[in-house]
mmCIF file of C-alpha atoms and ligand atoms in Angstrom:
data_model
loop_
_atom_site.group_PDB
_atom_site.id
_atom_site.type_symbol
_atom_site.label_atom_id
_atom_site.label_comp_id
_atom_site.label_asym_id
_atom_site.label_seq_id
_atom_site.Cartn_x
_atom_site.Cartn_y
_atom_site.Cartn_z
ATOM 1 C CA MET A 621 40.635 37.478 -88.233
ATOM 2 C CA TYR A 622 43.650 39.070 -89.790
ATOM 3 C CA PHE A 623 46.757 38.006 -91.192
ATOM 4 C CA PRO A 624 50.832 39.101 -90.838
ATOM 5 C CA SER A 625 50.606 40.542 -94.647
ATOM 6 C CA ARG A 626 48.523 42.539 -96.283
ATOM 7 C CA ILE A 627 46.905 41.000 -98.954
ATOM 8 C CA PHE A 628 46.430 41.395 -102.531
ATOM 9 C CA ILE A 629 45.210 40.210 -105.825
ATOM 10 C CA ASP A 630 47.874 40.189 -108.834
ATOM 11 C CA GLY A 631 45.471 40.122 -111.879
ATOM 12 C CA GLY A 632 43.210 41.784 -114.556
ATOM 13 C CA ASP A 633 39.585 41.058 -114.211
ATOM 14 C CA PRO A 634 37.764 43.145 -111.914
ATOM 15 C CA ALA A 635 34.991 39.985 -111.005
ATOM 16 C CA GLU A 636 38.794 38.214 -109.539
ATOM 17 C CA THR A 637 38.836 41.247 -107.695
ATOM 18 C CA LYS A 638 35.520 40.988 -106.165
ATOM 19 C CA GLU A 639 34.949 37.480 -106.121
ATOM 20 C CA ALA A 640 38.386 37.094 -103.610
ATOM 21 C CA ASP A 641 37.466 40.017 -101.986
ATOM 22 C CA THR A 642 33.500 38.243 -101.318
ATOM 23 C CA ILE A 643 35.771 35.169 -100.240
ATOM 24 C CA LEU A 644 37.932 36.766 -97.587
ATOM 25 C CA LYS A 645 34.972 38.958 -96.481
ATOM 26 C CA LYS A 646 32.474 34.947 -96.035
ATOM 27 C CA GLY A 647 35.515 33.493 -94.296
ATOM 28 C CA GLY A 648 35.975 36.066 -91.343
ATOM 29 C CA TYR A 649 38.699 38.599 -93.141
ATOM 30 C CA HIS A 650 38.430 41.947 -94.161
ATOM 31 C CA GLY A 651 38.605 41.785 -97.811
ATOM 32 C CA LEU A 652 41.152 42.444 -100.200
ATOM 33 C CA ASP A 653 43.806 45.350 -99.315
ATOM 34 C CA GLY A 654 45.403 45.642 -102.742
ATOM 35 C CA GLN A 655 45.180 44.366 -105.683
ATOM 36 C CA THR A 656 48.383 44.330 -108.682
ATOM 37 C CA THR A 657 48.105 44.833 -112.787
ATOM 38 C CA ASN A 658 51.104 44.880 -114.955
ATOM 39 C CA PRO A 659 50.853 45.398 -118.862
ATOM 40 C CA THR A 660 50.954 41.634 -119.366
ATOM 41 C CA LEU A 661 47.011 41.247 -117.841
ATOM 42 C CA ILE A 662 46.104 43.703 -118.771
ATOM 43 C CA ALA A 663 46.338 42.711 -122.767
ATOM 44 C CA LYS A 664 45.080 39.117 -121.915
ATOM 45 C CA ARG A 665 41.410 40.287 -121.482
ATOM 46 C CA ALA A 666 41.842 43.339 -123.640
ATOM 47 C CA PRO A 667 39.263 42.781 -126.303
ATOM 48 C CA SER A 668 40.745 43.716 -130.130
ATOM 49 C CA GLY A 669 40.745 46.641 -131.230
ATOM 50 C CA VAL A 670 40.034 48.774 -128.364
ATOM 51 C CA LYS A 671 42.264 51.650 -127.078
ATOM 52 C CA ALA A 672 44.205 49.875 -124.211
ATOM 53 C CA LEU A 673 44.807 52.583 -122.205
ATOM 54 C CA ASP A 674 41.485 53.316 -121.987
ATOM 55 C CA PHE A 675 40.939 49.614 -121.497
ATOM 56 C CA TYR A 676 43.536 50.043 -118.376
ATOM 57 C CA LYS A 677 41.768 53.083 -117.120
ATOM 58 C CA ASP A 678 38.564 51.703 -117.055
ATOM 59 C CA THR A 679 39.901 48.456 -115.515
ATOM 60 C CA VAL A 680 41.683 49.894 -112.948
ATOM 61 C CA ARG A 681 38.717 52.081 -112.238
ATOM 62 C CA GLU A 682 36.715 49.020 -111.447
ATOM 63 C CA MET A 683 39.142 47.560 -109.081
ATOM 64 C CA SER A 684 38.936 50.993 -107.393
ATOM 65 C CA LYS A 685 35.313 50.845 -106.939
ATOM 66 C CA ILE A 686 35.694 47.420 -105.652
ATOM 67 C CA ILE A 687 38.405 47.858 -103.106
ATOM 68 C CA PRO A 688 38.652 51.980 -102.643
ATOM 69 C CA ASN A 689 40.412 51.273 -99.060
ATOM 70 C CA GLY A 690 43.437 49.479 -101.084
ATOM 71 C CA THR A 691 45.589 50.448 -103.368
ATOM 72 C CA ILE A 692 46.052 49.193 -106.489
ATOM 73 C CA SER A 693 48.735 49.012 -108.893
ATOM 74 C CA ILE A 694 49.001 50.851 -112.603
ATOM 75 C CA GLN A 695 52.276 50.208 -114.468
ATOM 76 C CA VAL A 696 54.072 52.919 -116.271
ATOM 77 C CA ILE A 697 54.968 51.140 -119.954
ATOM 78 C CA GLY A 698 57.376 52.125 -123.043
ATOM 79 C CA ASP A 699 60.105 51.153 -125.280
ATOM 80 C CA PRO A 700 62.672 49.644 -123.170
ATOM 81 C CA SER A 701 64.480 51.015 -125.055
ATOM 82 C CA THR A 702 63.012 55.019 -125.524
ATOM 83 C CA LEU A 703 61.659 54.925 -122.658
ATOM 84 C CA THR A 704 62.871 57.669 -120.301
ATOM 85 C CA SER A 705 62.670 58.563 -116.469
ATOM 86 C CA GLU A 706 60.486 61.651 -117.482
ATOM 87 C CA GLU A 707 58.459 59.690 -119.612
ATOM 88 C CA MET A 708 57.837 57.824 -116.490
ATOM 89 C CA VAL A 709 57.073 60.451 -114.494
ATOM 90 C CA SER A 710 54.759 62.246 -116.993
ATOM 91 C CA GLN A 711 52.701 58.821 -117.217
ATOM 92 C CA ALA A 712 52.967 58.489 -113.556
ATOM 93 C CA ARG A 713 51.325 61.590 -113.118
ATOM 94 C CA ASP A 714 48.362 61.392 -115.404
ATOM 95 C CA ARG A 715 47.945 57.549 -114.188
ATOM 96 C CA ILE A 716 47.771 58.817 -110.946
ATOM 97 C CA THR A 717 44.731 60.547 -111.684
ATOM 98 C CA TRP A 718 42.663 57.702 -112.899
ATOM 99 C CA ILE A 719 41.955 56.706 -108.834
ATOM 100 C CA PRO A 720 41.410 58.228 -105.982
ATOM 101 C CA ASN A 721 43.685 55.200 -104.184
ATOM 102 C CA GLY A 722 46.495 54.261 -107.052
ATOM 103 C CA ILE A 723 49.983 53.721 -106.849
ATOM 104 C CA ILE A 724 52.488 53.283 -109.619
ATOM 105 C CA LYS A 725 54.735 51.005 -110.514
ATOM 106 C CA LEU A 726 58.148 51.616 -111.632
ATOM 107 C CA PRO A 727 60.927 48.947 -113.046
ATOM 108 C CA CYS A 728 63.904 48.731 -110.599
ATOM 109 C CA THR A 729 66.196 50.267 -113.109
ATOM 110 C CA GLN A 730 68.297 53.298 -112.802
ATOM 111 C CA LYS A 731 65.989 55.264 -114.859
ATOM 112 C CA GLY A 732 62.727 53.845 -113.294
ATOM 113 C CA LEU A 733 64.491 54.992 -109.778
ATOM 114 C CA ASP A 734 66.083 58.119 -111.786
ATOM 115 C CA ALA A 735 61.892 58.412 -111.995
ATOM 116 C CA ALA A 736 61.129 56.870 -108.756
ATOM 117 C CA GLU A 737 63.393 59.435 -107.123
ATOM 118 C CA ILE A 738 61.030 63.088 -108.130
ATOM 119 C CA PHE A 739 57.840 60.654 -108.062
ATOM 120 C CA CYS A 740 57.914 59.623 -104.829
ATOM 121 C CA LYS A 741 57.480 62.741 -103.576
ATOM 122 C CA GLU A 742 54.520 63.559 -104.966
ATOM 123 C CA GLY A 743 52.493 59.914 -105.159
ATOM 124 C CA PRO A 744 53.160 56.416 -104.059
ATOM 125 C CA ILE A 745 55.422 53.754 -106.151
ATOM 126 C CA ASN A 746 55.668 50.446 -105.998
ATOM 127 C CA ILE A 747 59.106 49.386 -107.706
ATOM 128 C CA THR A 748 58.518 46.545 -109.567
ATOM 129 C CA LEU A 749 60.402 43.476 -111.310
ATOM 130 C CA ASN A 750 63.137 43.598 -108.134
ATOM 131 C CA PHE A 751 65.025 40.189 -108.550
ATOM 132 C CA SER A 752 68.036 40.746 -106.242
ATOM 133 C CA GLN A 753 69.014 42.125 -102.745
ATOM 134 C CA GLU A 754 71.568 45.131 -103.901
ATOM 135 C CA GLN A 755 68.415 46.376 -106.319
ATOM 136 C CA ALA A 756 66.302 46.548 -102.790
ATOM 137 C CA ALA A 757 69.431 48.330 -101.290
ATOM 138 C CA ALA A 758 68.666 50.571 -104.006
ATOM 139 C CA VAL A 759 65.855 51.458 -103.600
ATOM 140 C CA TYR A 760 65.805 51.775 -99.996
ATOM 141 C CA VAL A 761 68.604 54.572 -100.397
ATOM 142 C CA ALA A 762 66.515 56.484 -103.535
ATOM 143 C CA THR A 763 63.036 56.676 -101.397
ATOM 144 C CA LEU A 764 64.740 57.141 -97.806
ATOM 145 C CA ARG A 765 64.219 60.942 -96.888
ATOM 146 C CA LEU A 766 61.919 61.608 -100.354
ATOM 147 C CA ALA A 767 59.400 59.328 -99.624
ATOM 148 C CA PRO A 768 57.834 60.708 -96.233
ATOM 149 C CA LEU A 769 58.309 64.212 -97.427
ATOM 150 C CA ALA A 770 55.090 64.534 -99.386
ATOM 151 C CA GLN A 771 53.021 67.387 -98.110
ATOM 152 C CA GLY A 772 53.353 66.416 -94.595
ATOM 153 C CA LYS A 773 52.144 62.769 -95.386
ATOM 154 C CA ARG A 774 54.277 59.628 -96.143
ATOM 155 C CA ASN A 775 53.834 58.605 -100.050
ATOM 156 C CA GLU A 776 53.969 54.678 -99.718
ATOM 157 C CA VAL A 777 56.760 52.690 -101.299
ATOM 158 C CA TYR A 778 56.540 48.695 -102.578
ATOM 159 C CA ILE A 779 59.783 46.641 -103.312
ATOM 160 C CA SER A 780 58.339 43.541 -105.370
ATOM 161 C CA PRO A 781 60.358 41.092 -105.692
ATOM 162 C CA PHE A 782 59.122 38.055 -108.372
ATOM 163 C CA VAL A 783 60.002 35.079 -106.464
ATOM 164 C CA GLY A 784 58.169 32.785 -108.974
ATOM 165 C CA ARG A 785 60.411 33.981 -112.056
ATOM 166 C CA LEU A 786 63.397 32.677 -109.731
ATOM 167 C CA ASP A 787 62.145 29.380 -109.090
ATOM 168 C CA ASP A 788 61.379 29.140 -112.597
ATOM 169 C CA LYS A 789 65.212 29.404 -112.962
ATOM 170 C CA GLY A 790 66.616 27.182 -110.516
ATOM 171 C CA GLU A 791 66.558 29.801 -107.594
ATOM 172 C CA LYS A 792 65.172 29.419 -104.728
ATOM 173 C CA GLY A 793 63.110 33.182 -104.919
ATOM 174 C CA MET A 794 61.487 33.180 -101.591
ATOM 175 C CA ASP A 795 65.059 34.053 -100.161
ATOM 176 C CA VAL A 796 65.280 37.209 -102.202
ATOM 177 C CA VAL A 797 62.084 38.133 -99.749
ATOM 178 C CA ALA A 798 64.123 36.745 -96.600
ATOM 179 C CA ASN A 799 67.379 38.722 -97.421
ATOM 180 C CA ILE A 800 65.380 42.178 -98.095
ATOM 181 C CA LEU A 801 63.813 41.805 -95.275
ATOM 182 C CA GLU A 802 66.730 40.876 -93.175
ATOM 183 C CA MET A 803 68.278 44.251 -94.452
ATOM 184 C CA TYR A 804 65.624 46.686 -93.805
ATOM 185 C CA ARG A 805 64.809 45.464 -90.337
ATOM 186 C CA ALA A 806 68.586 45.101 -89.741
ATOM 187 C CA PHE A 807 69.041 49.164 -90.690
ATOM 188 C CA GLY A 808 65.528 49.908 -88.337
ATOM 189 C CA ASP A 809 63.653 51.688 -90.812
ATOM 190 C CA SER A 810 60.185 50.213 -92.398
ATOM 191 C CA HIS A 811 59.885 52.859 -95.134
ATOM 192 C CA VAL A 812 59.701 50.076 -97.916
ATOM 193 C CA LYS A 813 57.450 48.067 -97.717
ATOM 194 C CA VAL A 814 58.298 44.251 -99.513
ATOM 195 C CA LEU A 815 55.559 42.829 -101.852
ATOM 196 C CA THR A 816 56.241 39.604 -102.481
ATOM 197 C CA ALA A 817 54.775 39.023 -106.411
ATOM 198 C CA SER A 818 55.222 36.780 -108.869
ATOM 199 C CA VAL A 819 53.532 34.497 -106.550
ATOM 200 C CA ARG A 820 53.108 30.792 -107.971
ATOM 201 C CA ASN A 821 51.776 28.594 -105.225
ATOM 202 C CA VAL A 822 50.548 27.885 -101.677
ATOM 203 C CA PRO A 823 53.969 27.367 -99.919
ATOM 204 C CA HIS A 824 55.123 30.835 -101.588
ATOM 205 C CA ILE A 825 52.136 32.193 -99.298
ATOM 206 C CA LEU A 826 53.068 30.339 -96.758
ATOM 207 C CA TYR A 827 56.914 31.207 -96.061
ATOM 208 C CA ALA A 828 55.981 34.764 -97.043
ATOM 209 C CA LEU A 829 53.321 35.217 -94.394
ATOM 210 C CA TRP A 830 55.987 33.314 -91.913
ATOM 211 C CA LEU A 831 58.346 35.894 -92.435
ATOM 212 C CA LYS A 832 56.145 38.550 -92.277
ATOM 213 C CA SER A 833 56.633 40.207 -95.412
ATOM 214 C CA ASP A 834 54.217 43.546 -95.691
ATOM 215 C CA ILE A 835 52.216 42.214 -98.472
ATOM 216 C CA ILE A 836 51.830 39.954 -100.827
ATOM 217 C CA THR A 837 50.011 39.328 -104.088
ATOM 218 C CA ILE A 838 48.524 36.478 -105.270
ATOM 219 C CA PRO A 839 47.101 35.421 -109.190
ATOM 220 C CA PHE A 840 43.501 34.333 -108.481
ATOM 221 C CA LYS A 841 43.800 30.688 -108.972
ATOM 222 C CA VAL A 842 46.503 30.111 -106.083
ATOM 223 C CA PHE A 843 44.476 32.267 -103.926
ATOM 224 C CA LYS A 844 41.412 30.076 -104.478
ATOM 225 C CA GLU A 845 43.341 27.055 -103.838
ATOM 226 C CA TRP A 846 44.353 28.955 -100.433
ATOM 227 C CA ALA A 847 41.313 29.480 -99.653
ATOM 228 C CA ASP A 848 39.473 26.112 -100.384
ATOM 229 C CA GLY A 849 42.306 25.809 -97.845
ATOM 230 C CA GLY A 850 40.790 27.373 -94.817
ATOM 231 C CA PHE A 851 43.154 30.046 -96.249
ATOM 232 C CA LEU A 852 46.174 28.226 -94.325
ATOM 233 C CA GLN A 853 47.918 29.997 -92.047
ATOM 234 C CA PRO A 854 52.054 28.712 -91.193
ATOM 235 C CA PRO A 855 52.483 27.199 -87.668
ATOM 236 C CA LYS A 856 55.881 28.761 -86.022
ATOM 237 C CA ASP A 857 58.273 26.116 -86.867
ATOM 238 C CA TYR A 858 57.697 26.278 -90.404
ATOM 239 C CA LEU A 859 60.035 24.790 -92.896
ATOM 240 C CA TYR A 860 59.363 26.252 -96.666
ATOM 241 C CA ASP A 861 61.145 23.256 -98.363
ATOM 242 C CA THR A 862 62.480 23.633 -101.866
ATOM 243 C CA PRO A 863 65.153 20.409 -102.595
ATOM 244 C CA GLY A 864 66.103 21.601 -106.129
ATOM 245 C CA LEU A 865 66.137 25.109 -106.262
ATOM 246 C CA THR A 866 69.483 26.831 -105.256
ATOM 247 C CA GLU A 867 69.882 28.927 -102.470
ATOM 248 C CA ILE A 868 69.925 32.552 -102.577
ATOM 249 C CA PRO A 869 72.750 33.658 -99.843
ATOM 250 C CA TYR A 870 71.920 37.050 -97.285
ATOM 251 C CA ARG A 871 74.972 39.740 -98.486
ATOM 252 C CA GLU A 872 75.803 42.736 -95.795
ATOM 253 C CA ILE A 873 75.027 45.098 -98.022
ATOM 254 C CA ASN A 874 74.921 48.729 -96.053
ATOM 255 C CA LEU A 875 72.721 51.037 -97.158
ATOM 256 C CA ASP A 876 74.599 54.519 -96.877
ATOM 257 C CA GLN A 877 75.745 55.109 -100.016
ATOM 258 C CA ASP A 878 74.393 56.870 -103.160
ATOM 259 C CA TRP A 879 71.932 54.554 -104.374
ATOM 260 C CA LYS A 880 73.036 54.321 -108.194
ATOM 261 C CA SER A 881 76.760 52.942 -106.266
ATOM 262 C CA TYR A 882 74.589 49.825 -106.351
ATOM 263 C CA ASP A 883 74.701 47.379 -109.065
ATOM 264 C CA LEU A 884 70.791 47.413 -110.133
ATOM 265 C CA HIS A 885 71.251 44.789 -113.068
ATOM 266 C CA HIS A 886 69.368 41.830 -113.671
ATOM 267 C CA ASP A 887 68.507 39.678 -116.396
ATOM 268 C CA LEU A 888 65.086 38.845 -115.336
ATOM 269 C CA THR A 889 64.350 42.596 -114.936
ATOM 270 C CA ASP A 890 65.426 43.631 -118.585
ATOM 271 C CA VAL A 891 63.763 39.700 -119.400
ATOM 272 C CA GLY A 892 60.395 41.256 -117.584
ATOM 273 C CA ILE A 893 60.317 44.621 -118.744
ATOM 274 C CA GLN A 894 60.407 44.015 -122.120
ATOM 275 C CA ARG A 895 57.964 40.946 -121.854
ATOM 276 C CA PHE A 896 55.448 43.578 -120.734
ATOM 277 C CA TRP A 897 56.695 46.195 -123.309
ATOM 278 C CA ASP A 898 55.465 42.938 -126.305
ATOM 279 C CA ASP A 899 52.686 42.391 -124.344
ATOM 280 C CA TRP A 900 50.624 45.155 -124.473
ATOM 281 C CA ASN A 901 51.879 46.198 -127.578
ATOM 282 C CA ALA A 902 50.781 43.668 -128.611
ATOM 283 C CA ILE A 903 47.430 44.597 -127.660
ATOM 284 C CA VAL A 904 47.804 48.431 -129.185
ATOM 285 C CA LYS A 905 48.566 47.752 -132.669
HETATM 286 C C1 E4P B 2155 53.115 42.364 -109.398
HETATM 287 O O1 E4P B 2155 52.780 43.315 -109.732
HETATM 288 C C2 E4P B 2155 52.802 41.045 -110.594
HETATM 289 O O2 E4P B 2155 52.476 41.251 -111.648
HETATM 290 C C3 E4P B 2155 53.394 39.893 -110.721
HETATM 291 O O3 E4P B 2155 53.360 39.445 -109.431
HETATM 292 C C4 E4P B 2155 53.922 38.879 -111.669
HETATM 293 O O4 E4P B 2155 54.206 37.674 -112.127
HETATM 294 P P1 E4P B 2155 54.707 36.318 -112.884
HETATM 295 O O5 E4P B 2155 55.476 36.040 -113.093
HETATM 296 O O6 E4P B 2155 53.063 35.439 -112.395
HETATM 297 O O7 E4P B 2155 54.019 37.017 -114.230
#
């Protein structure tokens, strides 16, 4: 049995990784395809007085043993007002050595993409905190000719649209996933995989499966609800109905410009980077 999307767990607790993997296998599936983590999720479990980075490293090492054939996302972290692209590249080069199946999360900002342009030639990347189709256009172009060239093999590039945080603001977050997939598919190259993130409920999963989002990352609580319902899959005529949420229309965007010419700004990206830093900083202190 299989899903049209790769299934990841979103969290900071290896026990959840193990349980989700076991549930999938018991259900006749091959198990989890990967794991996403972020500073907030890691900070939530960190005991006081622990060295934050060591704790992050130990956590992803445990996760990596549970799903050695999946990818585990590890994020770069820093004070948004001073974190440079050079520092991000240096953190990426260090974090990628932590485990054999790591993938480095970089923010969807100008500096994050400066770092991505360099690091995607060395290792796989996951561009996080994505909230708009135009940001996704920049990610596509910034990594287009570079990612496949790495040592004769293709380093994976993911983009993570955060659907739940857009829903929280009254916008239909899943439209961003649909729009990015449509734009990438129209262009004909699929070197950037669309990872539906910030999932809050089962309809998010069903619509992401219906759209054939390349990957879906699911927090354990929602995963459990979906599993308890028998890993429901959407029917062909599935209707994702979200009364009250404002639709985000598709835009015609050409993917042939310099990536720096696309508008990379989104308020939620800035808020997200700051929140990750604040949560992380709280355990570092
Ligand atoms: C993805 O990689 C992130 O960890 C994520 O899905 C965060 O979602 P949230 O909006 O629930 O914090």
